[in-house]
Tab-separated table of C-alpha atoms in Angstrom:
chain	number	residue	atom	x	y	z
R	1	MET	CA	45.726	-1.170	-4.937
R	2	ALA	CA	48.715	0.926	-6.028
R	3	GLY	CA	48.314	4.711	-6.288
R	4	LYS	CA	47.749	7.868	-4.774
R	5	LYS	CA	46.467	7.491	-1.108
R	6	LYS	CA	42.569	7.664	-0.500
R	7	HIS	CA	41.285	9.036	2.425
R	8	ALA	CA	37.184	8.451	2.629
R	9	LEU	CA	34.904	11.025	4.824
R	10	VAL	CA	31.514	9.303	6.010
R	11	PHE	CA	28.743	11.614	6.954
R	12	GLY	CA	26.093	9.765	9.085
R	13	ALA	CA	28.450	7.141	9.902
R	14	SER	CA	26.159	5.849	12.622
R	15	GLY	CA	23.337	5.668	10.548
R	16	LEU	CA	22.064	2.337	8.451
R	17	ILE	CA	23.843	3.082	5.325
R	18	GLY	CA	26.834	5.269	6.666
R	19	TRP	CA	27.500	2.556	9.270
R	20	ALA	CA	27.604	-0.036	6.582
R	21	ILE	CA	30.105	1.910	4.467
R	22	VAL	CA	32.476	2.083	7.264
R	23	ASP	CA	32.256	-1.377	7.949
R	24	GLN	CA	32.931	-2.170	4.087
R	25	LEU	CA	35.720	0.027	4.169
R	26	LEU	CA	37.321	-1.235	7.140
R	27	CYS	CA	36.928	-4.957	5.606
R	28	ASN	CA	38.815	-3.637	2.908
R	29	TYR	CA	36.372	-3.716	0.294
R	30	PRO	CA	37.038	-3.655	-2.753
R	31	CYS	CA	40.461	-4.986	-1.994
R	32	GLN	CA	43.167	-4.238	0.928
R	33	GLY	CA	45.012	-0.978	0.034
R	34	THR	CA	42.211	1.006	-1.758
R	35	PHE	CA	41.803	3.430	0.940
R	36	ASP	CA	44.289	4.288	3.470
R	37	THR	CA	41.803	6.463	5.950
R	38	ILE	CA	38.399	6.706	6.949
R	39	THR	CA	36.730	9.254	8.894
R	40	ALA	CA	33.561	8.459	10.496
R	41	LEU	CA	31.623	11.544	11.183
R	42	VAL	CA	28.360	11.381	13.737
R	43	ASN	CA	26.049	13.911	15.349
R	44	ARG	CA	25.486	11.739	18.450
R	45	PRO	CA	28.196	10.540	20.703
R	46	LEU	CA	29.431	7.172	19.683
R	47	ALA	CA	32.789	5.422	21.160
R	48	ILE	CA	34.639	2.975	18.656
R	49	GLN	CA	34.195	0.494	21.047
R	50	ASP	CA	30.482	0.515	20.851
R	51	SER	CA	30.411	0.864	17.068
R	52	PHE	CA	30.625	-2.842	16.390
R	53	TRP	CA	33.061	-1.975	13.226
R	54	PRO	CA	35.498	-4.705	12.422
R	55	LEU	CA	38.415	-3.114	13.973
R	56	GLU	CA	40.521	-6.521	14.032
R	57	VAL	CA	40.667	-6.854	10.243
R	58	GLU	CA	44.408	-7.141	9.152
R	59	GLY	CA	45.366	-4.399	6.645
R	60	ARG	CA	42.288	-2.084	7.121
R	61	PRO	CA	42.527	1.423	6.908
R	62	GLU	CA	43.312	3.852	9.636
R	63	LEU	CA	40.008	4.899	11.489
R	64	GLN	CA	39.335	8.001	13.336
R	65	LEU	CA	35.720	8.750	14.822
R	66	SER	CA	34.294	12.200	15.331
R	67	SER	CA	31.249	13.127	17.193
R	68	GLY	CA	29.161	16.378	17.170
R	69	ILE	CA	28.982	17.336	13.562
R	70	ASN	CA	25.578	18.627	13.759
R	71	LEU	CA	24.754	20.091	10.148
R	72	ALA	CA	21.281	21.242	10.716
R	73	GLN	CA	22.854	24.650	12.681
R	74	GLY	CA	25.348	26.998	11.432
R	75	THR	CA	26.761	28.477	8.601
R	76	VAL	CA	29.032	27.366	5.807
R	77	GLU	CA	31.891	29.268	7.735
R	78	SER	CA	31.137	27.486	11.059
R	79	ILE	CA	30.812	24.189	9.614
R	80	THR	CA	34.002	24.853	7.762
R	81	GLU	CA	35.846	25.675	11.083
R	82	LEU	CA	34.250	22.378	12.893
R	83	LEU	CA	35.545	20.128	10.241
R	84	LYS	CA	38.939	21.761	10.438
R	85	LEU	CA	38.992	21.065	14.019
R	86	LYS	CA	37.393	17.849	14.006
R	87	VAL	CA	38.935	15.650	11.301
R	88	GLN	CA	42.616	15.119	11.197
R	89	GLY	CA	44.025	15.218	7.286
R	90	ILE	CA	41.036	17.159	6.286
R	91	GLU	CA	42.789	18.608	3.303
R	92	ASP	CA	43.616	14.777	2.241
R	93	VAL	CA	39.977	14.041	1.705
R	94	THR	CA	39.424	12.465	-1.846
R	95	HIS	CA	36.153	10.623	-1.451
R	96	VAL	CA	32.809	11.503	0.684
R	97	PHE	CA	30.026	9.408	1.218
R	98	TYR	CA	27.111	11.793	2.493
R	99	PHE	CA	24.360	9.698	4.243
R	100	VAL	CA	22.362	12.301	6.745
R	101	TYR	CA	18.928	12.717	6.991
R	102	LYS	CA	16.890	14.841	9.702
R	103	TYR	CA	13.074	14.538	9.660
R	104	GLU	CA	10.362	17.257	9.736
R	105	GLU	CA	6.852	16.989	9.973
R	106	ASN	CA	6.450	19.463	7.264
R	107	PRO	CA	7.474	18.154	3.924
R	108	GLU	CA	8.633	22.032	2.591
R	109	ASP	CA	10.191	22.506	6.070
R	110	GLU	CA	12.282	19.227	5.424
R	111	VAL	CA	13.487	20.111	1.864
R	112	ARG	CA	14.911	23.215	3.288
R	113	LEU	CA	16.345	21.765	6.158
R	114	VAL	CA	17.881	18.697	4.331
R	115	SER	CA	19.071	20.869	1.585
R	116	GLY	CA	20.613	23.431	3.742
R	117	MET	CA	22.462	20.853	5.622
R	118	LEU	CA	24.055	19.665	2.408
R	119	GLN	CA	24.801	22.844	1.172
R	120	ARG	CA	26.733	23.941	4.488
R	121	ALA	CA	28.554	20.479	3.988
R	122	VAL	CA	29.610	20.848	0.648
R	123	GLY	CA	30.320	24.431	0.850
R	124	ALA	CA	32.852	23.654	3.650
R	125	LEU	CA	34.469	20.627	1.507
R	126	ASN	CA	34.663	23.010	-1.383
R	127	ARG	CA	37.031	25.048	1.074
R	128	LEU	CA	39.026	22.394	2.848
R	129	CYS	CA	39.478	19.397	0.407
R	130	PRO	CA	41.659	20.116	-2.750
R	131	LYS	CA	42.088	16.420	-3.279
R	132	LEU	CA	38.153	15.768	-3.632
R	133	GLU	CA	37.303	13.547	-6.397
R	134	PHE	CA	33.784	12.131	-5.730
R	135	LEU	CA	30.960	12.400	-3.604
R	136	VAL	CA	27.815	9.777	-3.334
R	137	PHE	CA	24.464	10.631	-1.596
R	138	PRO	CA	21.072	8.605	-1.322
R	139	SER	CA	17.889	9.335	-2.674
R	140	GLY	CA	14.891	6.783	-2.855
R	141	THR	CA	11.781	5.961	-4.606
R	142	LYS	CA	9.567	8.675	-3.710
R	143	ALA	CA	11.510	10.224	-6.944
R	144	TYR	CA	9.202	7.459	-8.573
R	145	GLY	CA	5.816	8.880	-7.233
R	146	ILE	CA	5.410	5.969	-4.877
R	147	HIS	CA	3.520	8.130	-2.360
R	148	ILE	CA	1.156	9.741	-5.017
R	149	PRO	CA	-2.463	8.479	-5.344
R	150	GLY	CA	-2.824	6.247	-8.157
R	151	GLY	CA	0.780	6.575	-9.078
R	152	VAL	CA	2.619	8.142	-11.725
R	153	PHE	CA	5.069	5.646	-13.369
R	154	LYS	CA	4.587	1.968	-13.966
R	155	ALA	CA	7.053	-0.660	-12.173
R	156	PRO	CA	9.926	-1.705	-13.026
R	157	TYR	CA	11.057	1.818	-12.200
R	158	GLU	CA	14.154	3.276	-14.221
R	159	GLU	CA	16.305	5.912	-13.283
R	160	SER	CA	14.993	8.038	-16.676
R	161	MET	CA	11.731	8.474	-14.724
R	162	GLY	CA	10.642	11.862	-13.886
R	163	PRO	CA	10.287	14.594	-12.774
R	164	LEU	CA	7.085	14.197	-10.893
R	165	PRO	CA	4.131	16.712	-11.250
R	166	ALA	CA	5.103	20.232	-9.776
R	167	GLY	CA	2.853	20.225	-6.974
R	168	TYR	CA	4.971	16.824	-5.645
R	169	GLN	CA	8.080	17.817	-6.951
R	170	LYS	CA	8.534	20.824	-4.784
R	171	THR	CA	8.342	18.418	-1.751
R	172	LEU	CA	10.865	15.723	-2.933
R	173	ASN	CA	14.252	16.891	-0.999
R	174	TYR	CA	16.188	14.699	-2.878
R	175	ALA	CA	15.744	17.061	-6.356
R	176	PHE	CA	16.901	20.007	-4.162
R	177	MET	CA	20.011	17.889	-3.149
R	178	ARG	CA	20.501	17.463	-6.492
R	179	ASP	CA	20.459	21.171	-7.136
R	180	VAL	CA	22.707	21.830	-4.375
R	181	LEU	CA	25.190	19.038	-5.975
R	182	GLU	CA	25.029	20.644	-9.521
R	183	GLU	CA	25.958	24.171	-8.379
R	184	ALA	CA	28.847	23.079	-5.629
R	185	SER	CA	30.475	20.830	-8.198
R	186	ALA	CA	30.417	23.116	-11.051
R	187	GLY	CA	33.568	24.089	-12.317
R	188	LYS	CA	35.387	21.758	-9.831
R	189	GLN	CA	37.621	18.658	-10.183
R	190	TRP	CA	35.093	16.371	-8.210
R	191	THR	CA	31.891	14.771	-9.513
R	192	TRP	CA	28.898	12.876	-7.802
R	193	CYS	CA	26.314	10.460	-8.127
R	194	ASP	CA	22.917	9.430	-6.587
R	195	ILE	CA	22.203	6.025	-5.097
R	196	ARG	CA	18.657	4.965	-5.361
R	197	PRO	CA	17.108	1.997	-3.046
R	198	ASP	CA	13.560	1.552	-2.349
R	199	ALA	CA	12.060	3.814	0.300
R	200	VAL	CA	9.584	3.816	2.941
R	201	VAL	CA	7.032	6.572	3.343
R	202	SER	CA	5.769	7.097	6.853
R	203	ILE	CA	2.426	8.040	7.532
R	204	ARG	CA	0.834	10.940	9.818
R	205	ASN	CA	-2.195	10.108	11.231
R	206	PHE	CA	-2.949	6.743	9.555
R	207	THR	CA	-6.391	5.452	9.537
R	208	THR	CA	-7.076	3.496	6.602
R	209	LYS	CA	-5.109	1.420	3.932
R	210	SER	CA	-6.852	3.111	1.183
R	211	HIS	CA	-4.550	4.945	-1.107
R	212	THR	CA	-7.268	7.884	-0.919
R	213	HIS	CA	-4.977	8.806	1.997
R	214	LEU	CA	-1.638	8.722	0.182
R	215	HIS	CA	-1.509	12.676	0.409
R	216	ASP	CA	-0.726	12.196	4.063
R	217	LEU	CA	2.205	10.222	3.582
R	218	HIS	CA	5.703	11.765	3.836
R	219	THR	CA	9.076	9.592	2.882
R	220	THR	CA	11.742	9.086	5.458
R	221	PRO	CA	14.798	7.611	4.671
R	222	PRO	CA	15.292	4.315	2.717
R	223	ALA	CA	14.126	1.141	4.570
R	224	GLN	CA	16.968	-0.984	3.999
R	225	VAL	CA	17.756	-4.358	5.645
R	226	GLY	CA	20.910	-3.340	8.030
R	227	PHE	CA	22.204	-2.922	11.493
R	228	VAL	CA	23.112	0.431	13.461
R	229	PRO	CA	25.040	0.611	16.728
R	230	ASN	CA	23.046	3.108	18.544
R	231	GLY	CA	19.095	3.038	17.532
R	232	SER	CA	17.380	4.728	14.450
R	233	ALA	CA	13.741	5.745	14.648
R	234	PHE	CA	13.390	4.517	10.840
R	235	ASN	CA	14.789	0.925	11.024
R	236	LEU	CA	12.438	-1.556	9.852
R	237	THR	CA	14.940	-4.354	10.422
R	238	ALA	CA	15.106	-3.653	13.986
R	239	HIS	CA	11.489	-2.894	14.670
R	240	TRP	CA	10.782	-6.286	13.309
R	241	ALA	CA	13.748	-7.620	14.727
R	242	THR	CA	12.278	-6.738	18.113
R	243	TYR	CA	8.921	-7.664	17.293
R	244	LEU	CA	9.753	-11.084	16.086
R	245	SER	CA	12.008	-11.908	19.429
R	246	LEU	CA	9.206	-10.649	21.734
R	247	TYR	CA	6.337	-12.638	20.041
R	248	ALA	CA	8.765	-15.811	20.314
R	249	LEU	CA	9.305	-14.806	24.016
R	250	VAL	CA	5.959	-14.638	25.056
R	251	GLU	CA	4.108	-16.816	22.760
R	252	GLY	CA	6.829	-19.631	22.536
R	253	ARG	CA	8.841	-20.946	19.803
R	254	GLY	CA	6.691	-22.605	16.913
R	255	ALA	CA	3.991	-19.991	17.525
R	256	LYS	CA	2.155	-18.575	14.182
R	257	VAL	CA	2.865	-15.062	13.674
R	258	PRO	CA	0.542	-13.462	10.939
R	259	PHE	CA	2.329	-10.791	8.458
R	260	PRO	CA	1.395	-7.228	9.944
R	261	GLY	CA	-0.108	-5.887	6.872
R	262	SER	CA	-2.549	-6.601	3.862
R	263	LEU	CA	-2.533	-9.419	1.344
R	264	ALA	CA	-2.001	-6.798	-1.222
R	265	GLY	CA	1.142	-5.699	0.521
R	266	TYR	CA	2.054	-9.627	1.206
R	267	ASN	CA	1.760	-10.284	-2.885
R	268	CYS	CA	3.078	-7.121	-4.303
R	269	LEU	CA	6.729	-7.149	-6.154
R	270	TYR	CA	9.323	-4.893	-4.840
R	271	ASN	CA	13.464	-5.263	-4.345
R	272	GLU	CA	15.068	-5.137	-1.158
R	273	ALA	CA	18.486	-3.409	-0.483
R	274	SER	CA	20.768	-4.263	2.307
R	275	ALA	CA	23.028	-1.595	3.912
R	276	ASP	CA	25.756	-3.882	2.632
R	277	ILE	CA	24.937	-3.727	-0.877
R	278	ILE	CA	24.088	-0.147	-0.770
R	279	ALA	CA	27.402	0.437	0.741
R	280	LYS	CA	29.400	-1.557	-1.876
R	281	CYS	CA	27.815	0.148	-4.602
R	282	ALA	CA	28.274	3.644	-3.348
R	283	ILE	CA	32.046	2.750	-2.781
R	284	TRP	CA	32.189	1.092	-6.334
R	285	ALA	CA	30.746	4.487	-7.802
R	286	SER	CA	33.106	6.590	-6.078
R	287	LEU	CA	36.079	4.574	-7.459
R	288	HIS	CA	34.670	4.533	-10.754
R	289	PRO	CA	33.961	8.561	-11.774
R	290	ALA	CA	33.949	8.217	-15.744
R	291	ALA	CA	31.427	5.555	-15.617
R	292	ALA	CA	29.379	6.710	-12.601
R	293	GLY	CA	29.779	10.385	-12.158
R	294	GLY	CA	28.173	13.367	-13.519
R	295	GLY	CA	25.146	13.247	-10.998
R	296	GLN	CA	24.187	10.054	-12.456
R	297	ILE	CA	21.329	8.323	-10.606
R	298	PHE	CA	21.636	4.365	-9.884
R	299	ASN	CA	18.872	1.977	-8.736
R	300	ILE	CA	20.429	-0.611	-6.321
R	301	ALA	CA	19.173	-3.717	-4.680
R	302	ASP	CA	20.244	-7.071	-3.280
R	303	GLN	CA	19.261	-8.742	-6.378
R	304	ALA	CA	17.686	-7.815	-9.816
R	305	ARG	CA	14.984	-10.333	-9.386
R	306	PRO	CA	11.902	-8.844	-7.669
R	307	GLU	CA	10.407	-10.883	-4.632
R	308	ARG	CA	7.363	-10.308	-2.650
R	309	MET	CA	6.761	-10.458	1.191
R	310	ARG	CA	5.144	-13.859	1.208
R	311	GLU	CA	8.695	-15.306	0.080
R	312	ARG	CA	10.332	-13.199	2.989
R	313	TRP	CA	7.990	-13.148	6.065
R	314	PRO	CA	8.095	-16.962	6.457
R	315	SER	CA	11.825	-16.915	6.504
R	316	LEU	CA	12.157	-13.824	8.848
R	317	ALA	CA	9.961	-15.520	11.607
R	318	ALA	CA	11.708	-18.842	11.092
R	319	PHE	CA	15.308	-17.077	12.452
R	320	PHE	CA	13.176	-16.685	15.836
R	321	GLY	CA	11.707	-20.218	15.787
R	322	LEU	CA	8.203	-18.912	14.499
R	323	GLN	CA	6.038	-19.818	11.711
R	324	GLY	CA	5.500	-16.929	9.649
R	325	THR	CA	1.779	-17.064	7.796
R	326	ALA	CA	-0.243	-14.791	5.660
R	327	PRO	CA	-2.042	-11.995	7.197
R	328	ILE	CA	-5.232	-12.282	9.142
R	329	ASP	CA	-8.470	-10.774	7.784
R	330	GLU	CA	-7.390	-7.311	6.432
R	331	ASP	CA	-11.158	-5.895	6.953
R	332	GLU	CA	-10.944	-6.553	10.853
R	333	GLY	CA	-7.516	-7.659	11.453
R	334	ARG	CA	-5.703	-4.382	12.289
R	335	GLN	CA	-8.770	-3.699	14.768
R	336	LYS	CA	-8.378	-7.355	16.206
R	337	ALA	CA	-4.310	-7.625	16.465
R	338	LEU	CA	-1.910	-5.687	18.291
R	339	GLN	CA	0.323	-3.745	15.661
R	340	PRO	CA	4.067	-4.522	16.125
R	341	SER	CA	4.680	-1.454	18.364
R	342	GLU	CA	1.675	-2.199	20.435
R	343	TYR	CA	3.040	-5.380	21.011
R	344	ILE	CA	6.495	-4.393	21.983
R	345	SER	CA	5.394	-1.614	24.432
R	346	LYS	CA	2.989	-4.337	25.928
R	347	HIS	CA	5.847	-7.024	26.391
R	348	GLN	CA	9.093	-5.028	26.273
R	349	GLY	CA	9.661	-5.941	30.205
R	350	GLU	CA	9.758	-9.552	29.067
R	351	ALA	CA	13.013	-8.543	26.525
R	352	GLU	CA	14.435	-6.657	29.309
R	353	LYS	CA	14.216	-9.480	31.869
R	354	ARG	CA	16.491	-11.550	29.323
R	355	GLY	CA	18.866	-8.419	29.392
R	356	ALA	CA	17.961	-6.897	26.104
R	357	LYS	CA	18.404	-3.112	25.747
R	358	SER	CA	14.945	-1.152	25.473
R	359	SER	CA	14.000	-0.636	21.892
R	360	ALA	CA	12.224	2.367	22.406
R	361	VAL	CA	14.954	4.406	20.379
R	362	PHE	CA	13.136	2.547	17.246
R	363	LYS	CA	10.042	4.472	17.491
R	364	GLY	CA	8.382	2.038	15.127
R	365	THR	CA	4.788	3.262	15.499
R	366	PHE	CA	4.862	4.377	11.599
R	367	LEU	CA	6.552	1.482	10.665
R	368	ASP	CA	3.744	-0.507	11.842
R	369	SER	CA	1.949	0.574	8.249
R	370	TYR	CA	4.634	-0.668	6.177
R	371	GLY	CA	2.712	-3.538	4.901
R	372	TYR	CA	-0.665	-1.908	4.658
R	373	TYR	CA	0.036	1.128	2.389
R	374	LEU	CA	2.999	-0.337	0.346
R	375	ASP	CA	0.569	-2.599	-1.642
R	376	PHE	CA	1.497	-2.346	-5.092
R	377	ASP	CA	4.342	-3.480	-7.348
R	378	ARG	CA	7.347	-1.185	-7.279
R	379	GLN	CA	10.294	-3.291	-8.068
R	380	LEU	CA	13.403	-1.255	-9.715
R	381	SER	CA	15.272	-1.880	-12.906
R	382	LEU	CA	18.853	-2.707	-12.157
R	383	GLU	CA	19.989	-2.311	-15.719
R	384	LYS	CA	21.813	0.788	-15.562
R	385	VAL	CA	23.948	-0.071	-12.707
R	386	ARG	CA	24.856	-3.443	-14.281
R	387	ARG	CA	25.427	-1.609	-17.613
R	388	ALA	CA	28.050	0.730	-15.669
R	389	GLY	CA	29.780	-2.189	-14.370
R	390	PHE	CA	28.578	-2.970	-10.649
R	391	GLY	CA	27.088	-6.439	-10.912
R	392	GLU	CA	27.319	-7.734	-7.218
R	393	GLU	CA	24.312	-9.538	-5.759
R	394	VAL	CA	23.474	-10.998	-2.242
R	395	ASP	CA	20.618	-13.267	-1.119
R	396	PRO	CA	17.843	-11.207	0.715
R	397	ASN	CA	17.360	-13.561	3.190
R	398	GLU	CA	21.076	-13.372	4.061
R	399	SER	CA	20.949	-9.880	4.496
R	400	TRP	CA	18.083	-10.234	6.826
R	401	MET	CA	19.686	-12.725	8.880
R	402	LYS	CA	23.082	-10.763	9.011
R	403	ALA	CA	21.183	-7.914	10.745
R	404	PHE	CA	19.146	-10.027	13.043
R	405	GLU	CA	22.745	-11.654	14.106
R	406	ARG	CA	24.105	-8.292	14.635
R	407	PHE	CA	21.274	-7.088	16.708
R	408	GLN	CA	21.406	-10.035	19.011
R	409	LYS	CA	25.262	-9.793	19.225
R	410	GLY	CA	24.871	-6.122	20.227
R	411	GLY	CA	22.271	-7.100	23.021
R	412	MET	CA	19.536	-4.917	21.229
R	413	ILE	CA	17.086	-7.958	20.873
R	414	ALA	CA	16.592	-11.017	23.369
R	415	ALA	CA	18.206	-14.340	22.366
R	416	VAL	CA	15.250	-16.737	21.623
């Protein structure tokens, strides 16, 4: 693609979506020559040879990887100096993909932390990046009130829905992040948008599947389908891959594995979003500021047609040679059966005997509740993003299988 040079700066490049953005850019999405340089920023140390990015792609952009980018500490001034030191060619950055998140137990503390991180980052970018054109950041379906007892809006969720009641809005970090970007971009040459896939809500002290306890829910980053090279506390794909691979090792191929959730969770409608489709949409949006800029929100998923976990679970289990079945009796099953994290803890030694890395980094206890509390229809409308011009779809089954294969290749789950 002819034109002025493009330099992509990816914050959170070792996270689920950030990794996929770097991966897609290195694969020359949307076409060879679109980007000239990619700078991947991470907090924890990561060597390029351990990243599993496709470094052999012909004609790919130049890649630089920089660690030690901790936005949770410091000031705009200190982050400015850090990026100036760590990013070669920072003055040529044109596109920013901001996929950074840090969990805090108290939601209001998290709002302050997460919005402060973004404020420091964009403050530094405004000082260092005179060629900046576009910034993309992700939100999630907590913005549609999926954590509120009884709900607020009726699915399918559309981007025009909102805001939430005031008491809930004050704990919604997306809203405060949008305020930061509105202020930072005012009068500037760059614009931005908000990509919104389905979200996972983690649970504090979960004791029941009843919606009467939804006030104890707290949003974590979206639970998309994808791969990360060095672990993630919020990766449902890794959690289930570890669980199902262990189940096959211990119980044997052909064993029946019930869905870890309720019948309602098994049968409700939703749209899955793979990290790859989120990355492609984010890149597309960044290259189409007229259609996607101005702080617009875009729902995104692998496909517009919603599905149910009863369509997905058998396929996930089959990858590991298992028979995925409906949940066991939901009134007694939670007490009778080991939850995935308990099963992993009990049998992790079997995987380690096969040379798999420990899965402790995935900290999946809260993900055990995924199939119990997300037991209502929460599908997204993709009409807006389709009208804007992004029409790509992928088979959700293929997204899961691709992620599982990457975890196997990375030695993070045992081969069955």
